[in-house]
Amino acid sequence: MDWETASIARFILANTAATPYYHKMPENFMVPAVYFPAPTATASGDSTSTWALLRRWVVLFFVHETQDAIAMAQGAAEALCERRCQIPLYNEQGAQLAEIMRLDDPSSNIIDTGAANLTLTWTSRRKYPKATALPALTHEIHYNPKEAKNG
């Protein structure tokens, strides 16, 4: 998990009472549960100095009753919306950074009996590495207006 997804998972867990699963759901998992699979990403150009990953993460909630599952997913969505879809970022040691990240508006759906999902999307902007280019040569240009008229 990278620092963005870890920060989102931390936010969801702070706003739900569920056992987290990250890599693989065990056969006899505990409920209520929240499953954090790997998000998907599509790369795109962003600006002359940055590129972007358009990220999508479908987080799954499992509870015995369907209404409880959707309530848990919607509760996490509402907590996110109450913060204007902004969450704090944390470093690898768990310390909160001065930066925040903004997510797009979330959506939630019932996907099966006792299961619901929360779909999160955001744009992760990354800076291009500094280029190690050779310095440009300096050329002096002499402009003579008389020559320009004649020639």
PDB file of N, CA and C in Angstrom, residues 73-141:
ATOM      1  N   ALA A  73     -20.922   1.442   4.418  1.00  0.00           N
ATOM      2  CA  ALA A  73     -20.300   2.088   3.255  1.00  0.00           C
ATOM      3  C   ALA A  73     -20.745   3.548   3.153  1.00  0.00           C
ATOM      4  N   GLN A  74     -22.038   3.800   3.333  1.00  0.00           N
ATOM      5  CA  GLN A  74     -22.537   5.172   3.263  1.00  0.00           C
ATOM      6  C   GLN A  74     -22.019   6.013   4.421  1.00  0.00           C
ATOM      7  N   GLY A  75     -21.839   5.399   5.577  1.00  0.00           N
ATOM      8  CA  GLY A  75     -21.282   6.136   6.712  1.00  0.00           C
ATOM      9  C   GLY A  75     -19.869   6.624   6.425  1.00  0.00           C
ATOM     10  N   ALA A  76     -19.063   5.767   5.795  1.00  0.00           N
ATOM     11  CA  ALA A  76     -17.705   6.176   5.422  1.00  0.00           C
ATOM     12  C   ALA A  76     -17.760   7.273   4.358  1.00  0.00           C
ATOM     13  N   ALA A  77     -18.690   7.152   3.402  1.00  0.00           N
ATOM     14  CA  ALA A  77     -18.845   8.174   2.357  1.00  0.00           C
ATOM     15  C   ALA A  77     -19.273   9.506   2.967  1.00  0.00           C
ATOM     16  N   GLU A  78     -20.211   9.470   3.895  1.00  0.00           N
ATOM     17  CA  GLU A  78     -20.674  10.702   4.534  1.00  0.00           C
ATOM     18  C   GLU A  78     -19.574  11.354   5.360  1.00  0.00           C
ATOM     19  N   ALA A  79     -18.783  10.550   6.057  1.00  0.00           N
ATOM     20  CA  ALA A  79     -17.672  11.107   6.837  1.00  0.00           C
ATOM     21  C   ALA A  79     -16.683  11.807   5.908  1.00  0.00           C
ATOM     22  N   LEU A  80     -16.456  11.228   4.744  1.00  0.00           N
ATOM     23  CA  LEU A  80     -15.576  11.844   3.763  1.00  0.00           C
ATOM     24  C   LEU A  80     -16.176  13.144   3.234  1.00  0.00           C
ATOM     25  N   CYS A  81     -17.456  13.125   2.906  1.00  0.00           N
ATOM     26  CA  CYS A  81     -18.125  14.335   2.394  1.00  0.00           C
ATOM     27  C   CYS A  81     -18.150  15.448   3.437  1.00  0.00           C
ATOM     28  N   GLU A  82     -18.325  15.097   4.707  1.00  0.00           N
ATOM     29  CA  GLU A  82     -18.323  16.101   5.777  1.00  0.00           C
ATOM     30  C   GLU A  82     -16.987  16.830   5.858  1.00  0.00           C
ATOM     31  N   ARG A  83     -15.927  16.185   5.406  1.00  0.00           N
ATOM     32  CA  ARG A  83     -14.597  16.802   5.392  1.00  0.00           C
ATOM     33  C   ARG A  83     -14.272  17.399   4.020  1.00  0.00           C
ATOM     34  N   ARG A  84     -15.326  17.618   3.213  1.00  0.00           N
ATOM     35  CA  ARG A  84     -15.167  18.173   1.863  1.00  0.00           C
ATOM     36  C   ARG A  84     -14.283  17.291   0.989  1.00  0.00           C
ATOM     37  N   CYS A  85     -14.373  16.004   1.220  1.00  0.00           N
ATOM     38  CA  CYS A  85     -13.607  14.983   0.466  1.00  0.00           C
ATOM     39  C   CYS A  85     -12.104  15.183   0.588  1.00  0.00           C
ATOM     40  N   GLN A  86     -11.679  15.735   1.707  1.00  0.00           N
ATOM     41  CA  GLN A  86     -10.256  15.945   1.963  1.00  0.00           C
ATOM     42  C   GLN A  86      -9.848  15.118   3.170  1.00  0.00           C
ATOM     43  N   ILE A  87      -8.736  14.407   3.034  1.00  0.00           N
ATOM     44  CA  ILE A  87      -8.239  13.637   4.167  1.00  0.00           C
ATOM     45  C   ILE A  87      -6.762  13.962   4.376  1.00  0.00           C
ATOM     46  N   PRO A  88      -6.297  13.853   5.604  1.00  0.00           N
ATOM     47  CA  PRO A  88      -4.875  14.102   5.858  1.00  0.00           C
ATOM     48  C   PRO A  88      -4.030  12.943   5.333  1.00  0.00           C
ATOM     49  N   LEU A  89      -2.805  13.256   4.964  1.00  0.00           N
ATOM     50  CA  LEU A  89      -1.857  12.237   4.534  1.00  0.00           C
ATOM     51  C   LEU A  89      -0.925  11.897   5.681  1.00  0.00           C
ATOM     52  N   TYR A  90      -0.489  10.648   5.705  1.00  0.00           N
ATOM     53  CA  TYR A  90       0.415  10.154   6.746  1.00  0.00           C
ATOM     54  C   TYR A  90       1.647   9.556   6.088  1.00  0.00           C
ATOM     55  N   ASN A  91       2.784   9.667   6.759  1.00  0.00           N
ATOM     56  CA  ASN A  91       3.995   9.056   6.212  1.00  0.00           C
ATOM     57  C   ASN A  91       4.071   7.588   6.628  1.00  0.00           C
ATOM     58  N   GLU A  92       5.146   6.915   6.256  1.00  0.00           N
ATOM     59  CA  GLU A  92       5.290   5.489   6.528  1.00  0.00           C
ATOM     60  C   GLU A  92       5.362   5.178   8.022  1.00  0.00           C
ATOM     61  N   GLN A  93       5.787   6.141   8.822  1.00  0.00           N
ATOM     62  CA  GLN A  93       5.870   5.945  10.268  1.00  0.00           C
ATOM     63  C   GLN A  93       4.551   6.244  10.975  1.00  0.00           C
ATOM     64  N   GLY A  94       3.542   6.686  10.234  1.00  0.00           N
ATOM     65  CA  GLY A  94       2.239   6.975  10.809  1.00  0.00           C
ATOM     66  C   GLY A  94       2.057   8.398  11.295  1.00  0.00           C
ATOM     67  N   ALA A  95       3.037   9.249  11.046  1.00  0.00           N
ATOM     68  CA  ALA A  95       2.931  10.653  11.454  1.00  0.00           C
ATOM     69  C   ALA A  95       2.145  11.427  10.400  1.00  0.00           C
ATOM     70  N   GLN A  96       1.231  12.269  10.870  1.00  0.00           N
ATOM     71  CA  GLN A  96       0.427  13.076   9.958  1.00  0.00           C
ATOM     72  C   GLN A  96       1.293  14.141   9.303  1.00  0.00           C
ATOM     73  N   LEU A  97       1.133  14.270   7.994  1.00  0.00           N
ATOM     74  CA  LEU A  97       1.865  15.277   7.234  1.00  0.00           C
ATOM     75  C   LEU A  97       1.044  16.566   7.167  1.00  0.00           C
ATOM     76  N   ALA A  98       1.670  17.635   6.739  1.00  0.00           N
ATOM     77  CA  ALA A  98       0.966  18.907   6.584  1.00  0.00           C
ATOM     78  C   ALA A  98       0.087  18.896   5.346  1.00  0.00           C
ATOM     79  N   GLU A  99       0.270  17.908   4.473  1.00  0.00           N
ATOM     80  CA  GLU A  99      -0.482  17.828   3.227  1.00  0.00           C
ATOM     81  C   GLU A  99      -1.823  17.114   3.412  1.00  0.00           C
ATOM     82  N   ILE A 100      -2.759  17.466   2.549  1.00  0.00           N
ATOM     83  CA  ILE A 100      -4.032  16.752   2.484  1.00  0.00           C
ATOM     84  C   ILE A 100      -4.224  16.283   1.047  1.00  0.00           C
ATOM     85  N   MET A 101      -5.104  15.328   0.863  1.00  0.00           N
ATOM     86  CA  MET A 101      -5.450  14.916  -0.493  1.00  0.00           C
ATOM     87  C   MET A 101      -6.937  15.058  -0.668  1.00  0.00           C
ATOM     88  N   ARG A 102      -7.317  15.382  -1.885  1.00  0.00           N
ATOM     89  CA  ARG A 102      -8.734  15.574  -2.198  1.00  0.00           C
ATOM     90  C   ARG A 102      -9.188  14.434  -3.081  1.00  0.00           C
ATOM     91  N   LEU A 103     -10.283  13.804  -2.684  1.00  0.00           N
ATOM     92  CA  LEU A 103     -10.891  12.744  -3.456  1.00  0.00           C
ATOM     93  C   LEU A 103     -12.103  13.298  -4.188  1.00  0.00           C
ATOM     94  N   ASP A 104     -12.513  12.620  -5.249  1.00  0.00           N
ATOM     95  CA  ASP A 104     -13.754  12.972  -5.920  1.00  0.00           C
ATOM     96  C   ASP A 104     -14.915  12.505  -5.033  1.00  0.00           C
ATOM     97  N   ASP A 105     -16.121  12.916  -5.367  1.00  0.00           N
ATOM     98  CA  ASP A 105     -17.276  12.507  -4.573  1.00  0.00           C
ATOM     99  C   ASP A 105     -17.411  10.985  -4.599  1.00  0.00           C
ATOM    100  N   PRO A 106     -17.587  10.357  -3.431  1.00  0.00           N
ATOM    101  CA  PRO A 106     -17.674   8.900  -3.366  1.00  0.00           C
ATOM    102  C   PRO A 106     -19.062   8.393  -3.763  1.00  0.00           C
ATOM    103  N   SER A 107     -19.132   7.093  -4.062  1.00  0.00           N
ATOM    104  CA  SER A 107     -20.425   6.452  -4.309  1.00  0.00           C
ATOM    105  C   SER A 107     -20.429   5.106  -3.595  1.00  0.00           C
ATOM    106  N   SER A 108     -21.617   4.638  -3.236  1.00  0.00           N
ATOM    107  CA  SER A 108     -21.743   3.344  -2.562  1.00  0.00           C
ATOM    108  C   SER A 108     -22.896   2.578  -3.189  1.00  0.00           C
ATOM    109  N   ASN A 109     -22.765   1.249  -3.167  1.00  0.00           N
ATOM    110  CA  ASN A 109     -23.768   0.372  -3.772  1.00  0.00           C
ATOM    111  C   ASN A 109     -23.875  -0.931  -2.994  1.00  0.00           C
ATOM    112  N   ILE A 110     -25.052  -1.529  -3.036  1.00  0.00           N
ATOM    113  CA  ILE A 110     -25.229  -2.893  -2.537  1.00  0.00           C
ATOM    114  C   ILE A 110     -24.740  -3.814  -3.649  1.00  0.00           C
ATOM    115  N   ILE A 111     -23.892  -4.788  -3.309  1.00  0.00           N
ATOM    116  CA  ILE A 111     -23.375  -5.686  -4.339  1.00  0.00           C
ATOM    117  C   ILE A 111     -23.815  -7.132  -4.159  1.00  0.00           C
ATOM    118  N   ASP A 112     -24.261  -7.492  -2.960  1.00  0.00           N
ATOM    119  CA  ASP A 112     -24.718  -8.856  -2.697  1.00  0.00           C
ATOM    120  C   ASP A 112     -25.353  -8.864  -1.319  1.00  0.00           C
ATOM    121  N   THR A 113     -25.882  -9.988  -0.930  1.00  0.00           N
ATOM    122  CA  THR A 113     -26.450 -10.105   0.404  1.00  0.00           C
ATOM    123  C   THR A 113     -25.349  -9.884   1.438  1.00  0.00           C
ATOM    124  N   GLY A 114     -25.533  -8.896   2.279  1.00  0.00           N
ATOM    125  CA  GLY A 114     -24.556  -8.600   3.321  1.00  0.00           C
ATOM    126  C   GLY A 114     -23.295  -7.918   2.817  1.00  0.00           C
ATOM    127  N   ALA A 115     -23.293  -7.417   1.595  1.00  0.00           N
ATOM    128  CA  ALA A 115     -22.089  -6.799   1.039  1.00  0.00           C
ATOM    129  C   ALA A 115     -22.428  -5.506   0.306  1.00  0.00           C
ATOM    130  N   ALA A 116     -21.575  -4.530   0.486  1.00  0.00           N
ATOM    131  CA  ALA A 116     -21.709  -3.238  -0.189  1.00  0.00           C
ATOM    132  C   ALA A 116     -20.319  -2.738  -0.533  1.00  0.00           C
ATOM    133  N   ASN A 117     -20.266  -1.806  -1.467  1.00  0.00           N
ATOM    134  CA  ASN A 117     -18.960  -1.244  -1.790  1.00  0.00           C
ATOM    135  C   ASN A 117     -18.978   0.272  -1.685  1.00  0.00           C
ATOM    136  N   LEU A 118     -17.808   0.808  -1.574  1.00  0.00           N
ATOM    137  CA  LEU A 118     -17.574   2.252  -1.559  1.00  0.00           C
ATOM    138  C   LEU A 118     -16.553   2.505  -2.661  1.00  0.00           C
ATOM    139  N   THR A 119     -16.940   3.275  -3.674  1.00  0.00           N
ATOM    140  CA  THR A 119     -16.037   3.564  -4.781  1.00  0.00           C
ATOM    141  C   THR A 119     -15.435   4.948  -4.590  1.00  0.00           C
ATOM    142  N   LEU A 120     -14.107   4.966  -4.582  1.00  0.00           N
ATOM    143  CA  LEU A 120     -13.365   6.212  -4.388  1.00  0.00           C
ATOM    144  C   LEU A 120     -12.497   6.465  -5.614  1.00  0.00           C
ATOM    145  N   THR A 121     -12.476   7.693  -6.084  1.00  0.00           N
ATOM    146  CA  THR A 121     -11.610   8.069  -7.193  1.00  0.00           C
ATOM    147  C   THR A 121     -10.879   9.357  -6.830  1.00  0.00           C
ATOM    148  N   TRP A 122      -9.673   9.475  -7.360  1.00  0.00           N
ATOM    149  CA  TRP A 122      -8.891  10.689  -7.142  1.00  0.00           C
ATOM    150  C   TRP A 122      -7.782  10.754  -8.177  1.00  0.00           C
ATOM    151  N   THR A 123      -7.208  11.941  -8.309  1.00  0.00           N
ATOM    152  CA  THR A 123      -6.078  12.154  -9.208  1.00  0.00           C
ATOM    153  C   THR A 123      -4.833  12.335  -8.365  1.00  0.00           C
ATOM    154  N   SER A 124      -3.876  11.471  -8.605  1.00  0.00           N
ATOM    155  CA  SER A 124      -2.605  11.526  -7.884  1.00  0.00           C
ATOM    156  C   SER A 124      -1.568  12.154  -8.808  1.00  0.00           C
ATOM    157  N   ARG A 125      -1.195  13.391  -8.528  1.00  0.00           N
ATOM    158  CA  ARG A 125      -0.237  14.097  -9.373  1.00  0.00           C
ATOM    159  C   ARG A 125       1.186  13.819  -8.901  1.00  0.00           C
ATOM    160  N   ARG A 126       2.061  13.568  -9.872  1.00  0.00           N
ATOM    161  CA  ARG A 126       3.461  13.253  -9.583  1.00  0.00           C
ATOM    162  C   ARG A 126       4.345  14.159 -10.431  1.00  0.00           C
ATOM    163  N   LYS A 127       5.437  14.619  -9.852  1.00  0.00           N
ATOM    164  CA  LYS A 127       6.360  15.474 -10.597  1.00  0.00           C
ATOM    165  C   LYS A 127       7.291  14.606 -11.441  1.00  0.00           C
ATOM    166  N   TYR A 128       7.579  15.108 -12.640  1.00  0.00           N
ATOM    167  CA  TYR A 128       8.581  14.450 -13.458  1.00  0.00           C
ATOM    168  C   TYR A 128       9.932  14.595 -12.756  1.00  0.00           C
ATOM    169  N   PRO A 129      10.796  13.606 -12.885  1.00  0.00           N
ATOM    170  CA  PRO A 129      12.132  13.779 -12.299  1.00  0.00           C
ATOM    171  C   PRO A 129      12.862  14.904 -13.009  1.00  0.00           C
ATOM    172  N   LYS A 130      13.734  15.560 -12.289  1.00  0.00           N
ATOM    173  CA  LYS A 130      14.492  16.652 -12.899  1.00  0.00           C
ATOM    174  C   LYS A 130      15.375  16.081 -14.002  1.00  0.00           C
ATOM    175  N   ALA A 131      15.327  16.724 -15.131  1.00  0.00           N
ATOM    176  CA  ALA A 131      16.127  16.279 -16.271  1.00  0.00           C
ATOM    177  C   ALA A 131      17.572  16.700 -16.082  1.00  0.00           C
ATOM    178  N   THR A 132      18.456  15.863 -16.528  1.00  0.00           N
ATOM    179  CA  THR A 132      19.876  16.207 -16.481  1.00  0.00           C
ATOM    180  C   THR A 132      20.304  16.563 -17.901  1.00  0.00           C
ATOM    181  N   ALA A 133      19.917  17.748 -18.323  1.00  0.00           N
ATOM    182  CA  ALA A 133      20.203  18.210 -19.679  1.00  0.00           C
ATOM    183  C   ALA A 133      21.490  19.016 -19.694  1.00  0.00           C
ATOM    184  N   LEU A 134      22.140  18.991 -20.839  1.00  0.00           N
ATOM    185  CA  LEU A 134      23.326  19.817 -21.011  1.00  0.00           C
ATOM    186  C   LEU A 134      22.885  21.268 -21.163  1.00  0.00           C
ATOM    187  N   PRO A 135      23.651  22.194 -20.642  1.00  0.00           N
ATOM    188  CA  PRO A 135      23.257  23.604 -20.792  1.00  0.00           C
ATOM    189  C   PRO A 135      23.292  24.012 -22.262  1.00  0.00           C
ATOM    190  N   ALA A 136      22.363  24.858 -22.620  1.00  0.00           N
ATOM    191  CA  ALA A 136      22.292  25.345 -24.000  1.00  0.00           C
ATOM    192  C   ALA A 136      23.450  26.289 -24.271  1.00  0.00           C
ATOM    193  N   LEU A 137      23.940  26.273 -25.502  1.00  0.00           N
ATOM    194  CA  LEU A 137      25.000  27.197 -25.882  1.00  0.00           C
ATOM    195  C   LEU A 137      24.419  28.592 -26.018  1.00  0.00           C
ATOM    196  N   THR A 138      25.191  29.567 -25.679  1.00  0.00           N
ATOM    197  CA  THR A 138      24.743  30.945 -25.799  1.00  0.00           C
ATOM    198  C   THR A 138      25.237  31.508 -27.124  1.00  0.00           C
ATOM    199  N   HIS A 139      24.341  32.009 -27.902  1.00  0.00           N
ATOM    200  CA  HIS A 139      24.681  32.630 -29.182  1.00  0.00           C
ATOM    201  C   HIS A 139      24.326  34.103 -29.100  1.00  0.00           C
ATOM    202  N   GLU A 140      25.270  34.919 -29.518  1.00  0.00           N
ATOM    203  CA  GLU A 140      24.987  36.344 -29.587  1.00  0.00           C
ATOM    204  C   GLU A 140      24.425  36.642 -30.960  1.00  0.00           C
ATOM    205  N   ILE A 141      23.343  37.343 -30.994  1.00  0.00           N
ATOM    206  CA  ILE A 141      22.724  37.723 -32.254  1.00  0.00           C
ATOM    207  C   ILE A 141      22.888  39.218 -32.417  1.00  0.00           C
TER     208      ILE A 141
END
